mmCIF file of C-alpha atoms and ligand atoms in Angstrom:
data_model
loop_
_atom_site.group_PDB
_atom_site.id
_atom_site.type_symbol
_atom_site.label_atom_id
_atom_site.label_comp_id
_atom_site.label_asym_id
_atom_site.label_seq_id
_atom_site.Cartn_x
_atom_site.Cartn_y
_atom_site.Cartn_z
ATOM 1 C CA MET H 715 61.526 26.333 109.341
ATOM 2 C CA ARG H 716 64.188 24.023 108.126
ATOM 3 C CA GLY H 717 66.058 23.233 105.172
ATOM 4 C CA GLN H 718 65.705 26.403 103.032
ATOM 5 C CA SER H 719 66.778 25.373 99.590
ATOM 6 C CA LEU H 720 69.711 26.856 97.697
ATOM 7 C CA ALA H 721 67.361 27.352 94.781
ATOM 8 C CA VAL H 722 65.314 29.731 96.869
ATOM 9 C CA ALA H 723 68.439 31.607 97.961
ATOM 10 C CA ILE H 724 69.682 31.945 94.375
ATOM 11 C CA GLN H 725 66.523 33.896 93.373
ATOM 12 C CA ASN H 726 67.729 36.729 95.489
ATOM 13 C CA GLU H 727 70.163 38.398 93.068
ATOM 14 C CA THR H 728 70.904 41.230 95.362
ATOM 15 C CA GLY H 729 72.244 38.878 98.085
ATOM 16 C CA MET H 730 75.847 38.154 98.844
ATOM 17 C CA ARG H 731 77.067 34.574 99.407
ATOM 18 C CA ALA H 732 79.192 33.366 102.325
ATOM 19 C CA LEU H 733 80.560 29.916 103.045
ATOM 20 C CA PHE H 734 81.152 28.957 106.680
ATOM 21 C CA LEU H 735 83.331 25.919 107.181
ATOM 22 C CA GLY H 736 83.301 23.974 110.481
ATOM 23 C CA ASP H 737 86.402 23.197 112.504
ATOM 24 C CA ILE H 738 89.222 22.119 110.161
ATOM 25 C CA VAL H 739 91.105 19.287 111.693
ATOM 26 C CA GLY H 740 94.777 18.589 110.816
ATOM 27 C CA ALA H 741 97.274 19.518 108.180
ATOM 28 C CA HIS H 742 95.664 17.076 105.614
ATOM 29 C CA ALA H 743 92.422 18.969 105.977
ATOM 30 C CA VAL H 744 94.048 22.308 105.651
ATOM 31 C CA VAL H 745 95.712 21.273 102.392
ATOM 32 C CA ALA H 746 92.447 19.781 101.116
ATOM 33 C CA VAL H 747 90.541 23.006 101.796
ATOM 34 C CA ALA H 748 93.270 25.011 100.193
ATOM 35 C CA GLN H 749 93.150 22.892 97.076
ATOM 36 C CA ALA H 750 89.397 22.879 96.737
ATOM 37 C CA LEU H 751 88.565 26.482 97.805
ATOM 38 C CA PRO H 752 89.377 28.251 94.547
ATOM 39 C CA ALA H 753 86.935 26.121 92.637
ATOM 40 C CA TRP H 754 84.306 26.305 95.378
ATOM 41 C CA ARG H 755 84.619 30.075 95.314
ATOM 42 C CA ARG H 756 84.260 30.157 91.580
ATOM 43 C CA ASP H 757 81.493 27.578 91.167
ATOM 44 C CA ARG H 758 79.393 28.654 94.090
ATOM 45 C CA GLY H 759 79.797 32.345 93.547
ATOM 46 C CA LEU H 760 81.159 32.864 97.054
ATOM 47 C CA ASP H 761 81.861 36.483 98.211
ATOM 48 C CA LEU H 762 83.030 35.595 101.686
ATOM 49 C CA VAL H 763 84.583 32.501 103.283
ATOM 50 C CA ILE H 764 84.890 32.012 106.922
ATOM 51 C CA ALA H 765 86.539 28.901 108.443
ATOM 52 C CA ASN H 766 86.924 27.755 111.987
ATOM 53 C CA ALA H 767 90.499 26.491 112.244
ATOM 54 C CA GLU H 768 90.967 25.859 115.943
ATOM 55 C CA ASN H 769 92.096 22.247 115.173
ATOM 56 C CA ALA H 770 94.207 23.009 112.115
ATOM 57 C CA THR H 771 97.532 22.007 113.727
ATOM 58 C CA VAL H 772 98.448 19.230 116.162
ATOM 59 C CA SER H 773 100.819 21.231 118.340
ATOM 60 C CA ARG H 774 101.462 18.451 120.903
ATOM 61 C CA ASP H 775 100.412 14.849 120.800
ATOM 62 C CA ASP H 776 99.843 13.975 124.451
ATOM 63 C CA ASP H 777 96.517 15.485 125.017
ATOM 64 C CA PRO H 778 93.935 16.403 122.385
ATOM 65 C CA ARG H 779 92.301 18.736 124.777
ATOM 66 C CA THR H 780 95.335 21.013 124.754
ATOM 67 C CA GLY H 781 97.325 19.891 121.751
ATOM 68 C CA PHE H 782 95.700 21.719 118.747
ATOM 69 C CA GLY H 783 95.560 25.398 117.650
ATOM 70 C CA MET H 784 96.560 26.815 114.381
ATOM 71 C CA SER H 785 100.235 27.310 113.228
ATOM 72 C CA ALA H 786 101.279 30.346 111.271
ATOM 73 C CA LYS H 787 101.881 28.012 108.366
ATOM 74 C CA ALA H 788 98.400 26.647 108.443
ATOM 75 C CA VAL H 789 96.908 30.121 108.718
ATOM 76 C CA GLU H 790 98.976 31.364 105.851
ATOM 77 C CA THR H 791 97.930 28.407 103.674
ATOM 78 C CA LEU H 792 94.187 28.978 104.398
ATOM 79 C CA LEU H 793 94.212 32.761 103.923
ATOM 80 C CA GLU H 794 96.266 32.464 100.634
ATOM 81 C CA ALA H 795 93.851 29.906 99.317
ATOM 82 C CA GLY H 796 90.852 32.183 99.814
ATOM 83 C CA VAL H 797 89.624 32.048 103.378
ATOM 84 C CA ASP H 798 88.773 35.582 104.341
ATOM 85 C CA ILE H 799 88.178 35.153 108.035
ATOM 86 C CA ILE H 800 89.461 32.429 110.397
ATOM 87 C CA THR H 801 87.635 31.692 113.608
ATOM 88 C CA GLY H 802 88.765 29.796 116.725
ATOM 89 C CA GLY H 803 87.619 28.353 120.023
ATOM 90 C CA ASN H 804 88.982 26.719 123.058
ATOM 91 C CA HIS H 805 92.114 25.675 121.167
ATOM 92 C CA SER H 806 92.965 29.149 119.959
ATOM 93 C CA TRP H 807 95.824 29.442 122.294
ATOM 94 C CA ASP H 808 97.236 25.938 122.145
ATOM 95 C CA ALA H 809 99.968 26.408 119.457
ATOM 96 C CA PRO H 810 103.346 27.983 120.438
ATOM 97 C CA ASP H 811 103.037 30.684 117.753
ATOM 98 C CA CYS H 812 99.496 31.642 118.665
ATOM 99 C CA GLU H 813 100.354 35.300 119.568
ATOM 100 C CA THR H 814 101.677 35.808 116.093
ATOM 101 C CA VAL H 815 98.756 34.105 114.450
ATOM 102 C CA LEU H 816 96.148 36.116 116.598
ATOM 103 C CA ASP H 817 97.769 39.297 115.742
ATOM 104 C CA SER H 818 96.148 39.061 112.312
ATOM 105 C CA ALA H 819 93.013 41.206 111.818
ATOM 106 C CA ARG H 820 91.688 38.208 109.826
ATOM 107 C CA VAL H 821 92.156 35.618 112.572
ATOM 108 C CA LEU H 822 89.660 35.596 115.513
ATOM 109 C CA ARG H 823 89.526 33.975 118.846
ATOM 110 C CA PRO H 824 86.476 33.950 121.167
ATOM 111 C CA HIS H 825 85.668 37.492 122.138
ATOM 112 C CA ASN H 826 84.228 36.709 125.544
ATOM 113 C CA VAL H 827 87.183 35.033 127.159
ATOM 114 C CA ALA H 828 88.179 36.843 130.265
ATOM 115 C CA GLY H 829 91.651 38.174 130.869
ATOM 116 C CA THR H 830 94.461 39.401 128.757
ATOM 117 C CA LEU H 831 94.895 36.654 126.300
ATOM 118 C CA ALA H 832 96.181 37.414 122.808
ATOM 119 C CA GLY H 833 93.908 38.272 120.037
ATOM 120 C CA HIS H 834 90.533 39.713 119.271
ATOM 121 C CA GLY H 835 87.076 38.338 118.670
ATOM 122 C CA VAL H 836 85.442 40.570 116.076
ATOM 123 C CA ALA H 837 86.490 41.371 112.395
ATOM 124 C CA GLU H 838 84.923 43.429 109.774
ATOM 125 C CA TRP H 839 85.006 42.121 106.187
ATOM 126 C CA LYS H 840 84.139 44.449 103.126
ATOM 127 C CA GLY H 841 83.616 43.417 99.562
ATOM 128 C CA GLY H 842 81.493 44.381 96.646
ATOM 129 C CA GLY H 843 80.013 47.320 98.520
ATOM 130 C CA ARG H 844 78.936 45.043 101.373
ATOM 131 C CA LYS H 845 80.169 44.926 104.864
ATOM 132 C CA ILE H 846 79.817 41.957 107.312
ATOM 133 C CA ALA H 847 80.887 41.790 110.937
ATOM 134 C CA VAL H 848 82.207 38.347 112.070
ATOM 135 C CA VAL H 849 82.077 37.660 115.773
ATOM 136 C CA ASN H 850 83.529 34.664 117.509
ATOM 137 C CA LEU H 851 81.862 33.724 120.849
ATOM 138 C CA ILE H 852 82.386 30.792 123.261
ATOM 139 C CA GLY H 853 80.144 29.032 125.702
ATOM 140 C CA ALA H 854 81.319 27.975 129.141
ATOM 141 C CA SER H 855 80.645 24.388 128.126
ATOM 142 C CA ALA H 856 83.485 24.540 125.505
ATOM 143 C CA ALA H 857 85.786 26.643 127.602
ATOM 144 C CA GLY H 858 85.823 24.098 130.377
ATOM 145 C CA ARG H 859 88.216 24.684 133.243
ATOM 146 C CA ARG H 860 90.852 26.204 131.025
ATOM 147 C CA TYR H 861 89.314 29.599 130.455
ATOM 148 C CA THR H 862 86.920 31.950 132.181
ATOM 149 C CA VAL H 863 84.240 33.323 130.006
ATOM 150 C CA SER H 864 81.783 36.047 130.350
ATOM 151 C CA ASN H 865 78.127 35.845 129.353
ATOM 152 C CA PRO H 866 78.188 35.543 125.644
ATOM 153 C CA LEU H 867 74.883 37.480 124.949
ATOM 154 C CA ALA H 868 76.065 40.262 127.341
ATOM 155 C CA ALA H 869 79.340 40.376 125.486
ATOM 156 C CA PHE H 870 77.657 40.421 122.123
ATOM 157 C CA ASP H 871 75.209 43.217 123.314
ATOM 158 C CA ALA H 872 78.168 45.282 124.526
ATOM 159 C CA LEU H 873 79.587 45.407 121.086
ATOM 160 C CA ALA H 874 76.613 47.542 120.064
ATOM 161 C CA LEU H 875 76.714 46.404 116.470
ATOM 162 C CA ASP H 876 74.200 48.728 114.725
ATOM 163 C CA ASP H 877 74.176 46.816 111.457
ATOM 164 C CA ARG H 878 72.349 43.501 111.199
ATOM 165 C CA HIS H 879 74.966 42.140 108.793
ATOM 166 C CA VAL H 880 76.615 39.967 111.369
ATOM 167 C CA ILE H 881 77.799 36.294 111.288
ATOM 168 C CA VAL H 882 78.446 34.753 114.641
ATOM 169 C CA ASP H 883 80.602 31.585 115.269
ATOM 170 C CA PHE H 884 79.257 30.357 118.544
ATOM 171 C CA HIS H 885 81.716 27.815 119.889
ATOM 172 C CA SER H 886 79.879 25.593 122.466
ATOM 173 C CA ASP H 887 79.348 22.064 123.560
ATOM 174 C CA SER H 888 75.669 22.792 124.406
ATOM 175 C CA VAL H 889 72.926 22.836 121.819
ATOM 176 C CA THR H 890 70.622 24.491 124.209
ATOM 177 C CA GLU H 891 73.100 27.315 124.784
ATOM 178 C CA LYS H 892 73.450 27.837 121.063
ATOM 179 C CA GLN H 893 69.765 27.795 120.366
ATOM 180 C CA THR H 894 69.174 30.148 123.234
ATOM 181 C CA PHE H 895 71.708 32.607 121.972
ATOM 182 C CA ALA H 896 70.422 32.348 118.427
ATOM 183 C CA HIS H 897 66.921 33.239 119.479
ATOM 184 C CA ALA H 898 68.166 36.000 121.631
ATOM 185 C CA VAL H 899 69.806 37.652 118.625
ATOM 186 C CA ASP H 900 67.287 36.648 115.917
ATOM 187 C CA GLY H 901 66.637 39.688 113.759
ATOM 188 C CA ARG H 902 69.760 41.397 114.846
ATOM 189 C CA VAL H 903 72.293 39.107 112.876
ATOM 190 C CA SER H 904 72.341 37.236 109.634
ATOM 191 C CA ALA H 905 73.356 33.944 111.088
ATOM 192 C CA VAL H 906 74.613 32.075 114.195
ATOM 193 C CA ILE H 907 76.617 29.039 113.261
ATOM 194 C CA GLY H 908 77.717 26.565 116.003
ATOM 195 C CA THR H 909 81.129 25.002 116.141
ATOM 196 C CA HIS H 910 83.159 22.790 118.482
ATOM 197 C CA THR H 911 81.452 19.279 118.605
ATOM 198 C CA HIS H 912 82.624 18.420 115.057
ATOM 199 C CA GLU H 913 79.404 16.449 114.668
ATOM 200 C CA PRO H 914 77.350 18.265 112.106
ATOM 201 C CA SER H 915 73.658 18.755 112.724
ATOM 202 C CA LEU H 916 73.624 20.775 109.510
ATOM 203 C CA LEU H 917 69.940 21.411 109.999
ATOM 204 C CA VAL H 918 69.430 24.945 108.659
ATOM 205 C CA HIS H 919 66.892 26.791 110.640
ATOM 206 C CA ARG H 920 65.484 30.096 109.648
ATOM 207 C CA LEU H 921 64.340 31.821 112.926
ATOM 208 C CA PRO H 922 61.239 33.936 112.927
ATOM 209 C CA ARG H 923 62.972 37.239 112.400
ATOM 210 C CA GLY H 924 65.054 35.964 109.592
ATOM 211 C CA SER H 925 68.341 34.963 111.104
ATOM 212 C CA VAL H 926 69.862 31.578 110.040
ATOM 213 C CA PHE H 927 70.798 29.171 112.815
ATOM 214 C CA VAL H 928 72.777 25.908 112.581
ATOM 215 C CA ALA H 929 73.631 24.226 115.848
ATOM 216 C CA ASP H 930 76.940 22.777 114.602
ATOM 217 C CA ALA H 931 78.640 23.136 111.252
ATOM 218 C CA GLY H 932 80.533 19.896 111.972
ATOM 219 C CA MET H 933 84.141 19.594 110.783
ATOM 220 C CA VAL H 934 86.440 19.431 107.827
ATOM 221 C CA GLY H 935 88.338 16.424 108.930
ATOM 222 C CA PRO H 936 88.841 12.677 108.863
ATOM 223 C CA LEU H 937 85.742 10.532 109.570
ATOM 224 C CA ASP H 938 86.971 7.386 111.210
ATOM 225 C CA GLY H 939 87.567 8.575 114.711
ATOM 226 C CA VAL H 940 86.340 10.758 117.518
ATOM 227 C CA GLN H 941 86.070 14.474 116.438
ATOM 228 C CA GLY H 942 88.725 13.709 113.876
ATOM 229 C CA ILE H 943 91.094 12.136 116.462
ATOM 230 C CA GLY H 944 92.097 8.472 116.190
ATOM 231 C CA PRO H 945 89.658 6.586 118.633
ATOM 232 C CA ALA H 946 92.342 4.827 120.630
ATOM 233 C CA TYR H 947 93.063 7.702 122.890
ATOM 234 C CA TYR H 948 89.525 8.214 123.936
ATOM 235 C CA VAL H 949 88.792 4.417 124.180
ATOM 236 C CA HIS H 950 91.775 4.026 126.459
ATOM 237 C CA GLU H 951 90.593 6.798 128.623
ATOM 238 C CA MET H 952 87.048 5.532 128.844
ATOM 239 C CA ALA H 953 88.422 2.089 129.779
ATOM 240 C CA GLU H 954 90.519 3.779 132.478
ATOM 241 C CA PHE H 955 93.819 2.777 131.012
ATOM 242 C CA ARG H 956 95.159 6.146 132.047
ATOM 243 C CA GLU H 957 98.916 5.497 131.290
ATOM 244 C CA PRO H 958 100.367 8.250 129.165
ATOM 245 C CA HIS H 959 99.186 7.750 125.611
ATOM 246 C CA SER H 960 99.806 9.913 122.691
ATOM 247 C CA PHE H 961 97.086 10.532 120.189
ATOM 248 C CA GLU H 962 97.007 10.844 116.377
ATOM 249 C CA LEU H 963 94.538 12.148 113.916
ATOM 250 C CA ALA H 964 91.896 9.701 112.607
ATOM 251 C CA SER H 965 92.197 8.011 109.238
ATOM 252 C CA GLY H 966 89.470 7.862 106.695
ATOM 253 C CA PRO H 967 88.204 10.257 104.034
ATOM 254 C CA LEU H 968 87.573 13.819 104.898
ATOM 255 C CA THR H 969 84.106 15.074 105.551
ATOM 256 C CA VAL H 970 83.198 18.707 104.763
ATOM 257 C CA GLY H 971 80.887 20.448 107.134
ATOM 258 C CA GLY H 972 79.746 23.772 105.931
ATOM 259 C CA ILE H 973 76.971 26.189 105.362
ATOM 260 C CA ILE H 974 76.331 28.575 102.520
ATOM 261 C CA LEU H 975 74.528 31.705 103.503
ATOM 262 C CA GLU H 976 72.707 34.155 101.083
ATOM 263 C CA ILE H 977 72.460 37.426 102.838
ATOM 264 C CA ALA H 978 70.040 39.917 101.560
ATOM 265 C CA GLU H 979 70.602 43.665 101.580
ATOM 266 C CA ASP H 980 68.555 44.058 104.758
ATOM 267 C CA GLY H 981 70.766 41.485 106.480
ATOM 268 C CA SER H 982 68.310 38.717 106.769
ATOM 269 C CA ALA H 983 69.566 35.408 105.394
ATOM 270 C CA MET H 984 68.898 32.019 103.874
ATOM 271 C CA GLY H 985 71.104 29.081 104.412
ATOM 272 C CA GLU H 986 71.874 25.756 102.869
ATOM 273 C CA ARG H 987 74.215 23.050 103.972
ATOM 274 C CA VAL H 988 77.142 22.169 101.830
ATOM 275 C CA ALA H 989 76.667 18.639 100.722
ATOM 276 C CA PRO H 990 78.986 16.459 102.786
ATOM 277 C CA THR H 991 81.403 15.873 100.009
ATOM 278 C CA LEU H 992 84.142 13.501 100.824
ATOM 279 C CA VAL H 993 87.620 14.349 99.889
ATOM 280 C CA THR H 994 89.726 11.330 99.624
HETATM 281 FE FE1 FE2 N 2102 87.139 21.972 117.200
HETATM 282 FE FE1 FE2 N 2103 86.534 23.634 120.345
#
């Protein structure tokens, strides 16, 4: 079932409301989210805000595959503006101050990355008598050669979360991988939201056992490029002009990729895309 309407969700007065924002790209987008969020929280009655911020900061401009992450300043800006939990992905360890950032209980990195990298992948949010676990997972398709990952389903199962009130950020390049995981945990979580590709499907599926699934929340970032990055870098690469070439963020208005979840007392959920409002 697709496209559950917000009007239906609002009828559930016992539900709590969560906003999930896809990958925030660049300082401009960080500031735009920070400026807009207080009004979003108020006008949309949000209890919980989760945002993926793995691309919030350009930490080096010679390779977009390793040059992002989130600076302490970007994280502070988002948290102070009203983001409750920040998630990450393959860029979580790009920025030089990542260890400081990932020390925060409110900043996650993928849980199922092997080794002794900084950070943690699970957070617990409490508010209004409700409790939600937020889990950040990554698929091998997004980790690439940089990181070794364990099976995301096995890693999730090992957490032994006994409460269904769980929102998963599944960071992956593969829609198949995300769909498979979502069906594997349907009825055990409130929602599985995909991140990483920055191209929003924003089709809100309600799986048979009441979990919401969105293959990709998209991004909060500039539209006129490749994943929020100026197209020149990737065009040069595709054309095999492999000389050193710096990249810059794309220009254009900011698109907002997000999902609002209405989570019932039993942990089942309804979802609705946030209209792709453009912030100029
Ligand atoms: Fe990203
Ligand atoms: Fe990513």
